[in-house]
Every structure is written in C-alpha cells, then in structure tokens.
Short mmCIF file of C-alpha atoms and ligand atoms in Angstrom, two decimals:
data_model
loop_
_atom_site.label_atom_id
_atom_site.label_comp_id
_atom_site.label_asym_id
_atom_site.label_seq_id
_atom_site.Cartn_x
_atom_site.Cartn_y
_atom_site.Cartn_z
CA UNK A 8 63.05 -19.75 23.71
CA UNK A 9 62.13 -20.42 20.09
CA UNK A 10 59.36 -20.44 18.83
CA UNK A 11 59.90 -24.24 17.39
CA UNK A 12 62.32 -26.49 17.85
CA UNK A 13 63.97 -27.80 15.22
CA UNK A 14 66.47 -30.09 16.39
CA UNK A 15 67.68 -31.08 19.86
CA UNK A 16 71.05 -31.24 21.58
CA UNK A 17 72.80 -34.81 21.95
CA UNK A 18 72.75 -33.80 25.41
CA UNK A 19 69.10 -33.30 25.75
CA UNK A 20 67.97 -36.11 23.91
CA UNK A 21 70.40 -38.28 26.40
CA UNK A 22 68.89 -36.42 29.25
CA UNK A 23 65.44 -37.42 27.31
CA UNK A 24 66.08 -40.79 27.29
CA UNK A 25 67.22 -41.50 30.40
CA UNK A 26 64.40 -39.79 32.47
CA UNK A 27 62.13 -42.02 30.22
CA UNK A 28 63.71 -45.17 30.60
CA UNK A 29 63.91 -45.11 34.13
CA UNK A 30 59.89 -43.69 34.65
CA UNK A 31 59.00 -46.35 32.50
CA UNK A 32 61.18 -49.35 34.17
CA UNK A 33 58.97 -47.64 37.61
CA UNK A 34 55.68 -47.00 36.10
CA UNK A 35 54.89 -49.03 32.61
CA UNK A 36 52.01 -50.84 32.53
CA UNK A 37 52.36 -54.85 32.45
CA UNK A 38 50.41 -55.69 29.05
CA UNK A 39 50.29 -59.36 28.32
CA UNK A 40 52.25 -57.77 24.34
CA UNK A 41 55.00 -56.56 26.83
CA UNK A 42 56.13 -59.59 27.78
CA UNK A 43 56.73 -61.52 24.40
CA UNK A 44 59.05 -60.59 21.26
CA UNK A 45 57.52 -62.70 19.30
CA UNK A 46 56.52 -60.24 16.17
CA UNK A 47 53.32 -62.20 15.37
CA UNK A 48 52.01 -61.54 19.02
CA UNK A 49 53.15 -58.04 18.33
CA UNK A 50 51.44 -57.54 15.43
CA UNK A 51 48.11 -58.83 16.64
CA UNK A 52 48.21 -56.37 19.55
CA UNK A 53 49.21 -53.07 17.26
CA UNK A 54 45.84 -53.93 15.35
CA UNK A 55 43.63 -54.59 17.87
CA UNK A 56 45.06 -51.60 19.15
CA UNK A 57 43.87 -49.37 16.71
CA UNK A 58 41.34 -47.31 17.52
CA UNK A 59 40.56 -49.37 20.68
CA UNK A 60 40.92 -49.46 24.26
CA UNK A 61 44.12 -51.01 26.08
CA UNK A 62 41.54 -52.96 28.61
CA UNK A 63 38.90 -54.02 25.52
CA UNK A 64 41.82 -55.39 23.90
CA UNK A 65 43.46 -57.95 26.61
CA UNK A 66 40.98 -60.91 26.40
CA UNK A 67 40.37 -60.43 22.53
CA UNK A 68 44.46 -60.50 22.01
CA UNK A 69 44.18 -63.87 24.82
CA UNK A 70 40.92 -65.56 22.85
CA UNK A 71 43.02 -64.78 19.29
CA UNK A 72 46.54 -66.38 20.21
CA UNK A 73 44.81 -69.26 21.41
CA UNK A 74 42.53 -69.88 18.70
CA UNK A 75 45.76 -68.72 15.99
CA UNK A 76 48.79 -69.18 18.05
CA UNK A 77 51.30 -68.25 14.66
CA UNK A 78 50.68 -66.90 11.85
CA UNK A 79 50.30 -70.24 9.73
CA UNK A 80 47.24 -71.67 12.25
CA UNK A 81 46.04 -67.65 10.98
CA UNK A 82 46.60 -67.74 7.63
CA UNK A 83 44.80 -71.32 6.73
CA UNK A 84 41.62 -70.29 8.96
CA UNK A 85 38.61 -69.50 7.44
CA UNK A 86 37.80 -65.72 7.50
CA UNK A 87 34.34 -66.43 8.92
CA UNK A 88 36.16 -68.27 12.12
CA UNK A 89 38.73 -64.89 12.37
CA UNK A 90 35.60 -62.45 12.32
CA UNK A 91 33.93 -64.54 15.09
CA UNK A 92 36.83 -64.27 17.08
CA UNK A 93 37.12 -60.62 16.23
CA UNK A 94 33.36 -59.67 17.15
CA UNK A 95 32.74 -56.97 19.20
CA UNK A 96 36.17 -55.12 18.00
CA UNK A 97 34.85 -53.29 15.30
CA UNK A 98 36.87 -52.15 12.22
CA UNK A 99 36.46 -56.10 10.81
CA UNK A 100 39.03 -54.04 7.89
CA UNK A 101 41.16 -54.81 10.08
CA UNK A 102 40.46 -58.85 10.67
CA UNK A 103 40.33 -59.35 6.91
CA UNK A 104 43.80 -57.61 6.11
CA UNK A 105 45.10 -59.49 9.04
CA UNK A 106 43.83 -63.00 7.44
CA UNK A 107 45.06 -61.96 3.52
CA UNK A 108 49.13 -60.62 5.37
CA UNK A 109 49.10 -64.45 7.19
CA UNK A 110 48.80 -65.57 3.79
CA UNK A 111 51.18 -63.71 2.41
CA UNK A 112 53.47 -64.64 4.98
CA UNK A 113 52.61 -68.23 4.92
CA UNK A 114 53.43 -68.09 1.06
CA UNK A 115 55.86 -65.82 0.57
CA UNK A 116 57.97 -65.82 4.10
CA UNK A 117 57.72 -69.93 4.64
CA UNK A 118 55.13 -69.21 7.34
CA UNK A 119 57.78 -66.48 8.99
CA UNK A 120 57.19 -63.48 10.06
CA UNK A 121 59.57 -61.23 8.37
CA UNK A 122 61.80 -59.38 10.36
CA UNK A 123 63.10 -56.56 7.04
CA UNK A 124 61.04 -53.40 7.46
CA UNK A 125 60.31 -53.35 3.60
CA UNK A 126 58.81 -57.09 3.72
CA UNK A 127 56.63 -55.78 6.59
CA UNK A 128 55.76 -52.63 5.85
CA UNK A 129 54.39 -54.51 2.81
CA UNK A 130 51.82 -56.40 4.10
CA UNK A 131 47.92 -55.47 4.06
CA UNK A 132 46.93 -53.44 6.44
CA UNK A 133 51.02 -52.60 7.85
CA UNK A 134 51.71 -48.96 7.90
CA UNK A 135 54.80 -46.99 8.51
CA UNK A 136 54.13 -46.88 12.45
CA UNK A 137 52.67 -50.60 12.67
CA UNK A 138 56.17 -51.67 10.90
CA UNK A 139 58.26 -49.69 12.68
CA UNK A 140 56.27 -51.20 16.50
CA UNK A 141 56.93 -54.30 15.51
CA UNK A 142 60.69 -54.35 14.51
CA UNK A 143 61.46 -52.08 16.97
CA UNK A 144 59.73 -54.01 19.56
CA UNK A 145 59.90 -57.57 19.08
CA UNK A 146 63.96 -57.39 17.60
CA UNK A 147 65.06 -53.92 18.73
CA UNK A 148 65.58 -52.52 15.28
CA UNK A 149 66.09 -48.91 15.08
CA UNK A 150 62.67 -47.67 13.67
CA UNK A 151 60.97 -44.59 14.69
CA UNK A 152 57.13 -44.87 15.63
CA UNK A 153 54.89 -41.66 15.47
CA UNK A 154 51.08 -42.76 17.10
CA UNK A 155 48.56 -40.98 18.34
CA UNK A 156 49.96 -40.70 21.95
CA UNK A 157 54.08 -40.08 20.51
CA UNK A 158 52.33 -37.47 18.06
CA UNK A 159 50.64 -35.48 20.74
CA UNK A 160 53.41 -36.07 23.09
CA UNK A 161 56.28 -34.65 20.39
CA UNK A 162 54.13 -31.97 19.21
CA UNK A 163 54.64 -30.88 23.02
CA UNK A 164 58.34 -31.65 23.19
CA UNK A 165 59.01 -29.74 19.48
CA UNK A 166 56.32 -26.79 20.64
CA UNK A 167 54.92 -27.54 16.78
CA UNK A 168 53.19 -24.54 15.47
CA UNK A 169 51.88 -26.97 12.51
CA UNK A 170 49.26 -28.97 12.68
CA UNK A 171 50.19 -32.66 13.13
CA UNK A 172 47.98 -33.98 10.19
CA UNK A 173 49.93 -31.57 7.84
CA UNK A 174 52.99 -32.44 5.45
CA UNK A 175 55.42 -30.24 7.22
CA UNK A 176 54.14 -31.69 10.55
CA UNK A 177 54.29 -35.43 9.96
CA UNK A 178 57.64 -35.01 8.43
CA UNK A 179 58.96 -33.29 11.41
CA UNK A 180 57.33 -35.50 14.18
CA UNK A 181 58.91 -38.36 12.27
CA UNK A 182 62.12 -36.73 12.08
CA UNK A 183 61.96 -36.11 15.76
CA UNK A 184 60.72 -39.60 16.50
CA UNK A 185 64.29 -40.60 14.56
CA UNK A 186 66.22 -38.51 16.94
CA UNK A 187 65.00 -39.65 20.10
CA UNK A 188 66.41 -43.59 19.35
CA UNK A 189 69.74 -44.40 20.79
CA UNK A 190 72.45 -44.98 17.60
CA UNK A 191 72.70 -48.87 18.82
CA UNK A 192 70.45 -51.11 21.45
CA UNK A 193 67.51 -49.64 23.07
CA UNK A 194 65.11 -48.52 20.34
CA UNK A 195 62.13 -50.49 21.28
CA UNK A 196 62.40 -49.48 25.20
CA UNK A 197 62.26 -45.93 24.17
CA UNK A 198 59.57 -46.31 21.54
CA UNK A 199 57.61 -48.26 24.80
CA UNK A 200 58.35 -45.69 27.51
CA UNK A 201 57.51 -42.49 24.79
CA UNK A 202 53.96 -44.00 23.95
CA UNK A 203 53.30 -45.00 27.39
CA UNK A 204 54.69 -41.58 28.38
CA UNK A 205 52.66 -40.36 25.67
CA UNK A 206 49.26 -42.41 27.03
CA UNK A 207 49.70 -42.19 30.77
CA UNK A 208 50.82 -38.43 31.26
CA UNK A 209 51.02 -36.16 28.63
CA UNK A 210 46.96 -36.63 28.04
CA UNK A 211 45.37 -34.83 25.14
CA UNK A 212 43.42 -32.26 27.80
CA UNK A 213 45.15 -31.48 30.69
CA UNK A 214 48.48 -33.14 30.72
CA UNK A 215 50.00 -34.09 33.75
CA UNK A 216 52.97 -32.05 33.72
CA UNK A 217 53.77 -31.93 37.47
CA UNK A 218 54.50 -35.32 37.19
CA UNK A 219 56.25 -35.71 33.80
CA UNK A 220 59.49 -37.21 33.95
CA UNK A 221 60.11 -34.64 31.04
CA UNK A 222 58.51 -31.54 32.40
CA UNK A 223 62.29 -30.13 32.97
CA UNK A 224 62.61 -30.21 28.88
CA UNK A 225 59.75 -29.28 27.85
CA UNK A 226 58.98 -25.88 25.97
CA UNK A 227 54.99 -26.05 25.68
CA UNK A 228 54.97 -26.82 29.47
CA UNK A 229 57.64 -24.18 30.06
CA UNK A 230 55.41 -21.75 27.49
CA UNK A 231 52.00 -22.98 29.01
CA UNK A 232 51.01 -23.52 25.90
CA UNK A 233 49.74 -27.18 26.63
CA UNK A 234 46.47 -26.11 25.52
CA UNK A 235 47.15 -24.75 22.31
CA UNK A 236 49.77 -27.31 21.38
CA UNK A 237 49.01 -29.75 19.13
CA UNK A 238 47.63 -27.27 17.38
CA UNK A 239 43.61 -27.87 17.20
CA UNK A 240 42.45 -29.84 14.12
CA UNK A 241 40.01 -27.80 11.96
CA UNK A 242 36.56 -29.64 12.09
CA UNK A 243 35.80 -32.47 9.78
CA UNK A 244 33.28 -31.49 6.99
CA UNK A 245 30.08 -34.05 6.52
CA UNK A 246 28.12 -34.78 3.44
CA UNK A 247 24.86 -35.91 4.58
CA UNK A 248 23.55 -39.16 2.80
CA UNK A 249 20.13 -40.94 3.02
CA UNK A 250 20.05 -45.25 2.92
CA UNK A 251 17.33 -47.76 2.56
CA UNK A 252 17.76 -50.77 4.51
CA UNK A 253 15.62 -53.75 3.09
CA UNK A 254 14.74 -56.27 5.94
CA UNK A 255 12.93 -58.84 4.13
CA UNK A 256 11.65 -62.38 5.58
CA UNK A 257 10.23 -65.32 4.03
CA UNK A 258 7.30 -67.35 5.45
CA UNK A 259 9.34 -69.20 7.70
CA UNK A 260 10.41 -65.75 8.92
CA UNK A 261 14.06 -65.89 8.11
CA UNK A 262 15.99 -62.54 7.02
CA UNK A 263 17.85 -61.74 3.83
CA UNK A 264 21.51 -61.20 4.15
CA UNK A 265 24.07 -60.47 1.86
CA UNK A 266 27.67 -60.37 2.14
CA UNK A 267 29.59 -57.33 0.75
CA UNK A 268 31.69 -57.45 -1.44
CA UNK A 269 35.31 -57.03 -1.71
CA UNK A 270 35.19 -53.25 -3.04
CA UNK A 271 32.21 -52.20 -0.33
CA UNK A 272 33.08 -50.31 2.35
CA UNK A 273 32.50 -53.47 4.72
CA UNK A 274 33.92 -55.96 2.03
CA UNK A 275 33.12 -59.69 3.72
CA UNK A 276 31.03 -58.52 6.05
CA UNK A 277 27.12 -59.38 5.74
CA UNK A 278 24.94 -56.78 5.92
CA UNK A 279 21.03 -56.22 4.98
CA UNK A 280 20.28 -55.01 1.46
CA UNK A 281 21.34 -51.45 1.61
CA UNK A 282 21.10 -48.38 -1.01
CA UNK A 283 21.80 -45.09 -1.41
CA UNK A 284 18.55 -42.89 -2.07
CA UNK A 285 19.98 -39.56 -1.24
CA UNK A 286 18.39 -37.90 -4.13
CA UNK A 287 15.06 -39.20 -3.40
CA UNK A 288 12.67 -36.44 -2.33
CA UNK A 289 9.89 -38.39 -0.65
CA UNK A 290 9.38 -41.41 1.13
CA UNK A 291 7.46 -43.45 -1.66
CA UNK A 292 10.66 -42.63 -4.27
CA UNK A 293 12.81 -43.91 -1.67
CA UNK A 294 11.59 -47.02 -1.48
CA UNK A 295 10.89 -47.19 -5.46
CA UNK A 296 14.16 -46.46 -5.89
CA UNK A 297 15.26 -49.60 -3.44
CA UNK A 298 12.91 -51.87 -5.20
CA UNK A 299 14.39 -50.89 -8.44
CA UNK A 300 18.16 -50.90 -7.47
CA UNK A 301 16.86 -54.39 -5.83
CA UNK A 302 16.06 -56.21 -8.77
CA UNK A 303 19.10 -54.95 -10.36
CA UNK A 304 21.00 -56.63 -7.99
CA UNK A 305 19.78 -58.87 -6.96
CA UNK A 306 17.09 -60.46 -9.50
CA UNK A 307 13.89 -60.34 -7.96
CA UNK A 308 11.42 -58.18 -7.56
CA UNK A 309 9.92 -57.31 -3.88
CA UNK A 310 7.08 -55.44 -2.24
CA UNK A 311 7.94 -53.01 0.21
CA UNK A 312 6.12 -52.32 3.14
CA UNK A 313 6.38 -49.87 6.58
CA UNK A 314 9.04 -48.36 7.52
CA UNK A 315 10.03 -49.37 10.87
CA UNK A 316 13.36 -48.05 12.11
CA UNK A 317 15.92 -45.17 11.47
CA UNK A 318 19.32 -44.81 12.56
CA UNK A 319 22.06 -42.34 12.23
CA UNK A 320 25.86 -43.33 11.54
CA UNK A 321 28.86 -41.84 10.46
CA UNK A 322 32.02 -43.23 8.12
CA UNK A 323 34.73 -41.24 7.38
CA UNK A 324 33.46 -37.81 6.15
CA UNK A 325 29.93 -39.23 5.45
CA UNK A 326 27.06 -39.01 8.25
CA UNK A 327 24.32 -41.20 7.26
CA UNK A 328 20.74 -41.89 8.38
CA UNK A 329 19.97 -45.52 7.75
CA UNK A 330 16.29 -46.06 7.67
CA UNK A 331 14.96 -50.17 7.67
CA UNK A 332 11.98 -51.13 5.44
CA UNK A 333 9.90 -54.16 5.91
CA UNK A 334 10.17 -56.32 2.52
CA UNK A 335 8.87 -59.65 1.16
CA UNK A 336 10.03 -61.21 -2.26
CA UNK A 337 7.01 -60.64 -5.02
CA UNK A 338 6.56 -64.49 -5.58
CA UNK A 339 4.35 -64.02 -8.28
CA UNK A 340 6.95 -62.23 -10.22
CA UNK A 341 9.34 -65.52 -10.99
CA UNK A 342 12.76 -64.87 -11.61
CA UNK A 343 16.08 -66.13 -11.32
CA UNK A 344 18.00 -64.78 -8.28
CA UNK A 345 22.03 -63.04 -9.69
CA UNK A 346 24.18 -65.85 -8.10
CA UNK A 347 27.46 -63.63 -8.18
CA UNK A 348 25.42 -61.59 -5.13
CA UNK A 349 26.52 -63.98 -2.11
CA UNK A 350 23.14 -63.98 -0.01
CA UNK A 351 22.08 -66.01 3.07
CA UNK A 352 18.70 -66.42 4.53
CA UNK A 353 18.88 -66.42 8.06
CA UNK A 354 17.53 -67.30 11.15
CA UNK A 355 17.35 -64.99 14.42
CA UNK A 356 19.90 -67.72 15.55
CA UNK A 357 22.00 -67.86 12.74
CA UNK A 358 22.09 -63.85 12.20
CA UNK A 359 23.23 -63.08 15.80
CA UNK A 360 26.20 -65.20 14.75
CA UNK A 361 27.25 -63.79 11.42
CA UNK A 362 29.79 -60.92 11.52
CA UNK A 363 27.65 -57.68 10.74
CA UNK A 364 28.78 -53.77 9.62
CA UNK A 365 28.25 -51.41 12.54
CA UNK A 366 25.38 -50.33 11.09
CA UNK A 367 23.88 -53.41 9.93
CA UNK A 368 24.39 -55.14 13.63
CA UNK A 369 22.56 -51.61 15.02
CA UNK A 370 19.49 -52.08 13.15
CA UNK A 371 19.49 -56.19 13.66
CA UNK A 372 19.57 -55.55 17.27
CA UNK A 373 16.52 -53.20 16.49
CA UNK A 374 14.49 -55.72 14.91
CA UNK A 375 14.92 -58.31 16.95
CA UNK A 376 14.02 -56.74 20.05
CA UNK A 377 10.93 -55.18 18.28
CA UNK A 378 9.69 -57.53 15.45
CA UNK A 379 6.36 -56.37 14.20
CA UNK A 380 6.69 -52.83 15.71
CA UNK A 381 7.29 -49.42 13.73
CA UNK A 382 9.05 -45.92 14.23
FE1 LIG B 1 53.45 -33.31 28.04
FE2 LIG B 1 53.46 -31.69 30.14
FE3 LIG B 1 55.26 -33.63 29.92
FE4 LIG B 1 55.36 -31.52 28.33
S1 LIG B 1 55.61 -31.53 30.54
S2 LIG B 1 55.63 -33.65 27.73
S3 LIG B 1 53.18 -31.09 27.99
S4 LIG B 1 53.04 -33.88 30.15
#
C-alpha cells in the first residue's frame, strides 16, 4: 500500500459511491433540512449548523422558518427580532451576516435566492463549503463540500500524512471531495451520505469501522492507523488578556448597556462597558484605567466601587479573565454623554431580553442571581 493516496480508480470511487448511497438510503437520519430543496431552508440549517449540535438545532431552524419563512420576510426584519429568535445559539456573527446576505438578496437577486455558485459564495458569511451544501443540495449541482465530518472522514479514505488545516491538505481533501461526485445527477446524495457517513461512523475517536459501509476501501482502517490519521493538530497557542467589566446602575437600579459596534468582536450585540487593562499591574490601576478609558468613551465620569465577579473566557487564540466592577455615574461631574456610543439603560426585565456576548450574558446571569454580593 502507499503511503498516500493520491488519486483513486474510477472503479473504486464507483464502488465508493454505491456502498454510500445505499447505507445512507438504510440509515440517514430524517432532518426536517432533508426533506426540502428549497436553498433558503438550506441555508438556514448550514448556519445554525455551525459549530452546533444536530438536536440543538431542530426547533431553532422550526421557530426561524416560521417567524422568516423566505428570505424577503428575513431580509426586512429588524436585526433585534433575528437575534431574539437566534438566542441561545451562540455565534450571533452568524445571525447578523445572515440578516445583511437577505438583503443582499432581496436587492440584488429580486428577493431570490441565487442558484450560481459565484452569486452565493458571495454573500456574508457563505464560504466555499456553505456554497457548495447548498447548490449541491437544494439543485444537485456538482459542488464538492469538505466539513468537519467529510474532512476527517477523507483524511481516512486518502491515509493523509498532512495535516488537514495545512495548504497541501485542504487542497487535496478538496480535490478528493471533487472526485467522489458522479460526472452528472447525484452530487447532493453523495455529499449527504459522505457527511452523514462522516458524522455517524467514522467518529473522530474510535471510528466504527466494523460497521463502515467503506471499511473494504479503506487504507487507515486497513493500516490501523485510525488513530493517527487525521494527523493530530498541534495545540493552539493563548495570549492571556485581563478585562474590566463596568456594571453600573442608576438610582432606579437599572444597568448600563451598550451595543458594540460594527468593528467589535460582538458587533450589534450589547454588552456591559468592557476594557482591556492587561497592562495594569494592580487592582486600583485597573480600575483607573476603566474610569479613564470610560470617559473617553463614553463622556462621563464614574466612581468605581468593589469588585464583585470574575470570569474566564476564551475567543479565538485569546483566553481572557473578565472581572465585573460595581460603578455609578459621578453626577456631580456634569457632562454631556458621546451620542455616537449606542447605550441603553436597562431593567432586570429588559436586559434578560436583549441579545448579549457570551461573556456579557455569563456575568449578567451572575449579577442577577447575586445583586449586592462580592467575589
Ligand atoms: Fe472511517 Fe473506519 Fe470507515 Fe475508514 S473504515 S472510513 S476509518 S469508519
């Protein structure tokens, strides 16, 4: 045997297809995105999709199509109503691109979801594999898909020495993922029984290869090598970072929010007044530091007081411990509040309602459960 595979023989990939069509006509799951080809429907699914759970996603992708049932009902919502419906998903990235590509279509594709891979592909928050799920499944274009679950499970079928992150790797999954679709009709069945192949039995530890459909073409199972192949990522590297979180009330005891803006990691999202203080070195120039990058911002000046909650989070290559302040406004100090800072003050009511960063909805919970209490 080789030690990679470069290409396969039209026989094998025949052979490949045929064992996966007929598992998958026996043993596919019946998901409510299944059973439509409408590409809208589609497309809502392969977002909620990412980076979530098949079973999470059913009611969210039933609430959504009733509240949005095309994309036009989408595109003219307002984003607030899409991130209430979206609550509890996470990644609200994902919600906002989805609201600005309805538009897009609404105004650019007469309120139809193009069907041209270009036209797709070139909407926010559409990459190559969302495209290619779409066409392939709604219309049965000929696109390859490469996903988590098809990545693992042609790194297995290839017996890929590279790792699948790396240049050489992605362009020979995709190359792969090319070879496996039939020349004419049949593309999106494939593309469904590979990922569901991919999902259901060739599982990142411990595969089940006694029970692959494929098991009879498959080098790393034939090699053993299931455990070594994909080859192990090398561990992420972190760069620590230290934030203030300002939770300040009024008399009336409602809490400052602000919304982020639209080049902030959680653009449209509201979220407590937040800074970075990693070069502080104690805890009374941390909270100096918020006061003064507070009134910068914001306008006013404020008086901070305990510190009453810390939290640890990561995003993307940063891990970050979030620690909430008590603040009030310094009414003595008049000023006039920055008005291009979108701010809210809020109610316990009204904040369990608005649609918060990860973070932000973390320490919330916190405080509301434990007003007037400290670390
Ligand atoms: Fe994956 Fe095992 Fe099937 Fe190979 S035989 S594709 S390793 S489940």
């Amino acid at each position: 045997m080789r030690d990679e595979i470069e290409f396969w023989s039209t026989g094998d990939l025949t052979r490949l297809r045929k064992l996966a069509t007929k598992w998958f006509s026996e043993n596919g799951r019946n998901l409510p995105w299944r059973l439509t080809s409408d590409p809208y429907a589609i497309w809502v699914s392969e977002i909620m999709l990412q980076q979530t759970q098949v079973a999470t996603v059913i009611p969210y992708f039933h609430r959504f199509l009733e509240s949005f049932p095309n994309v036009v009902t989408l595109a003219t919502a307002a984003l607030d109503d899409v991130y209430r419906l979206w609550a509890g998903l996470g990644y609200y990235r994902r919600a906002r691109q989805m609201h600005e590509a309805a538009k897009v279509v609404k105004e650019e594709h007469a309120g139809v979801f193009p069907t041209d891979f270009q036209n797709v592909h070139g909407l926010p928050g559409i990459g190559r594999y969302t495209a290619g799920a779409i066409l392939s499944f709604s219309v049965d274009q000929r696109q390859p898909i490469v996903e988590a679950n098809t990545q693992r499970l042609y790194a297995r079928l290839l017996h890929l020495k590279q790792e699948t992150s790396s240049k050489a790797g992605q362009a020979h999954l995709w190359s792969f993922a090319e070879q496996v679709l039939p020349k004419r009709k049949g593309s999106g069945s494939i593309n469904q029984a590979l990922m569901e192949i991919g999902s259901q039995v060739c599982l990142p530890k411990n595969p089940l290869c006694l029970i692959c459909p494929l098991s009879d073409l498959c080098p790393t199972f034939k090699s053993g090598s299931q455990a070594t192949i994909p080859v192990p990522k090398r561990p992420k590297e972190f760069t620590d970072l230290r934030e203030v979180a300002l939770v300040i009330q009024d008399k009336k005891g409602r809490i400052l929010m602000r919304r982020c803006a639209a080049e902030e990691r959680w653009a449209g999202l509201w979220d407590f007044p937040r800074f970075d203080v990693t070069p502080c070195r104690t805890a009374a120039s941390e909270a100096a530091h918020a006061a003064t990058q507070f009134r910068a911002r914001f306008g006013q000046s404020i008086l901070i007081g305990r510190k009453i909650h810390e939290l640890k989070h990561s995003v993307t290559r940063y891990r970050i411990l979030l620690q909430g302040y008590e603040a009030e406004i310094d009414s003595s100090a008049r000023a006039r509040w920055n008005v291009d800072v979108e701010t809210v003050w809020s109610d316990a009511e009204e904040l369990s309602s608005l649609a918060l960063s990860s973070s932000g909805k973390r320490l919330w919970n916190w405080v509301s459960r434990n007003r007037g209490d400290s670390v």
